[in-house]
């Protein structure tokens, strides 16, 4: 059965700086995947991001909202990845916190 994971990542950057960091992070992700087996798409609409990754016949879709003091992320996992949802949720939270640390 497919599963949706939801993560809220607090930050102290303000909405604009947090959005910029996330946009740069997705830019690096796209660069790393160029020429690879993963097709990655993302579209911003204001402070809302829709994204999709396809690899080996599996599609992961997600949504992200940048708020003043947090980033809310939802990721829809196909059945093959649902079994590792908690592990992916922890990794998403950890990597998100690193990306949004105030420097």
Tab-separated table of C-alpha atoms in Angstrom:
chain	number	residue	atom	x	y	z
A	1	UNK	CA	0.000	0.000	0.000
A	2	UNK	CA	1.290	3.482	-0.868
A	3	UNK	CA	2.054	5.871	1.975
A	4	UNK	CA	2.359	9.620	2.487
A	5	UNK	CA	4.986	10.872	4.887
A	6	UNK	CA	4.651	14.312	6.457
A	7	UNK	CA	7.445	16.304	8.061
A	8	UNK	CA	7.571	19.773	9.596
A	9	UNK	CA	11.061	21.256	9.733
A	10	UNK	CA	11.383	24.336	11.971
A	11	UNK	CA	13.685	27.185	10.971
A	12	UNK	CA	14.663	30.683	12.092
A	13	UNK	CA	15.577	32.068	8.670
A	14	UNK	CA	12.339	33.746	7.710
A	15	UNK	CA	10.263	32.674	4.732
A	16	UNK	CA	12.365	34.278	1.972
A	17	UNK	CA	15.733	32.929	3.131
A	18	UNK	CA	14.285	29.460	3.750
A	19	UNK	CA	12.769	29.381	0.252
A	20	UNK	CA	16.101	30.432	-1.254
A	21	UNK	CA	17.968	27.660	0.586
A	22	UNK	CA	15.441	25.054	-0.516
A	23	UNK	CA	15.549	26.271	-4.108
A	24	UNK	CA	19.370	26.017	-4.076
A	25	UNK	CA	19.157	22.541	-2.517
A	26	UNK	CA	16.807	21.317	-5.244
A	27	UNK	CA	19.145	22.889	-7.816
A	28	UNK	CA	22.036	20.804	-6.478
A	29	UNK	CA	19.817	17.732	-6.498
A	30	UNK	CA	18.958	18.290	-10.181
A	31	UNK	CA	22.656	18.714	-11.049
A	32	UNK	CA	23.583	15.486	-9.272
A	33	UNK	CA	20.891	13.597	-11.174
A	34	UNK	CA	21.686	14.915	-14.652
A	35	UNK	CA	22.535	12.069	-16.958
A	36	UNK	CA	21.466	9.591	-14.288
A	37	UNK	CA	18.579	7.209	-14.114
A	38	UNK	CA	16.459	9.616	-12.055
A	39	UNK	CA	14.176	12.113	-13.750
A	40	UNK	CA	13.417	15.013	-11.435
A	41	UNK	CA	10.881	17.811	-11.898
A	42	UNK	CA	9.964	20.661	-9.583
A	43	UNK	CA	7.711	23.690	-9.929
A	44	UNK	CA	7.403	26.646	-7.567
A	45	UNK	CA	4.158	28.592	-7.175
A	46	UNK	CA	4.938	31.339	-4.675
A	47	UNK	CA	6.160	29.597	-1.514
A	48	UNK	CA	4.678	26.240	-2.562
A	49	UNK	CA	6.757	23.618	-4.370
A	50	UNK	CA	5.457	20.563	-6.225
A	51	UNK	CA	8.070	17.951	-7.090
A	52	UNK	CA	8.278	14.548	-8.733
A	53	UNK	CA	11.072	12.014	-9.102
A	54	UNK	CA	10.931	8.968	-11.361
A	55	UNK	CA	13.356	6.078	-11.166
A	56	UNK	CA	13.117	2.507	-12.399
A	57	UNK	CA	9.375	2.691	-13.038
A	58	UNK	CA	8.582	4.201	-9.633
A	59	UNK	CA	7.291	7.729	-9.095
A	60	UNK	CA	7.632	9.714	-5.885
A	61	UNK	CA	5.602	12.925	-5.724
A	62	UNK	CA	5.618	15.603	-3.078
A	63	UNK	CA	4.624	19.031	-1.931
A	64	UNK	CA	6.459	21.547	0.174
A	65	UNK	CA	5.218	24.759	1.777
A	66	UNK	CA	7.632	27.357	3.124
A	67	UNK	CA	6.140	29.077	6.163
A	68	UNK	CA	7.555	31.852	8.348
A	69	UNK	CA	8.987	29.482	10.987
A	70	UNK	CA	8.786	26.013	9.415
A	71	UNK	CA	8.772	24.070	6.172
A	72	UNK	CA	5.980	21.533	5.743
A	73	UNK	CA	6.813	18.603	3.455
A	74	UNK	CA	4.566	15.796	2.227
A	75	UNK	CA	5.933	12.955	0.107
A	76	UNK	CA	3.794	10.269	-1.534
A	77	UNK	CA	5.689	6.981	-1.662
A	78	UNK	CA	4.724	4.136	-3.990
A	79	UNK	CA	4.121	0.703	-2.492
A	80	UNK	CA	7.724	-0.426	-3.110
A	81	UNK	CA	9.080	2.383	-0.925
A	82	UNK	CA	6.315	2.503	1.694
A	83	UNK	CA	8.106	-0.160	3.746
A	84	UNK	CA	10.983	2.255	4.428
A	85	UNK	CA	8.772	5.301	5.049
A	86	UNK	CA	9.991	5.897	8.621
A	87	UNK	CA	13.638	5.722	7.563
A	88	UNK	CA	12.992	8.170	4.713
A	89	UNK	CA	11.069	10.461	7.063
A	90	UNK	CA	14.042	10.581	9.467
A	91	UNK	CA	16.483	11.276	6.637
A	92	UNK	CA	14.242	14.018	5.230
A	93	UNK	CA	13.980	15.658	8.653
A	94	UNK	CA	17.755	15.451	9.254
A	95	UNK	CA	18.780	16.731	5.812
A	96	UNK	CA	16.131	19.466	5.969
A	97	UNK	CA	17.429	20.701	9.316
A	98	UNK	CA	20.985	20.807	7.976
A	99	UNK	CA	19.824	22.768	4.929
A	100	UNK	CA	17.854	25.247	7.044
A	101	UNK	CA	20.384	25.803	9.853
A	102	UNK	CA	21.024	29.462	10.522
A	103	UNK	CA	24.602	30.190	9.467
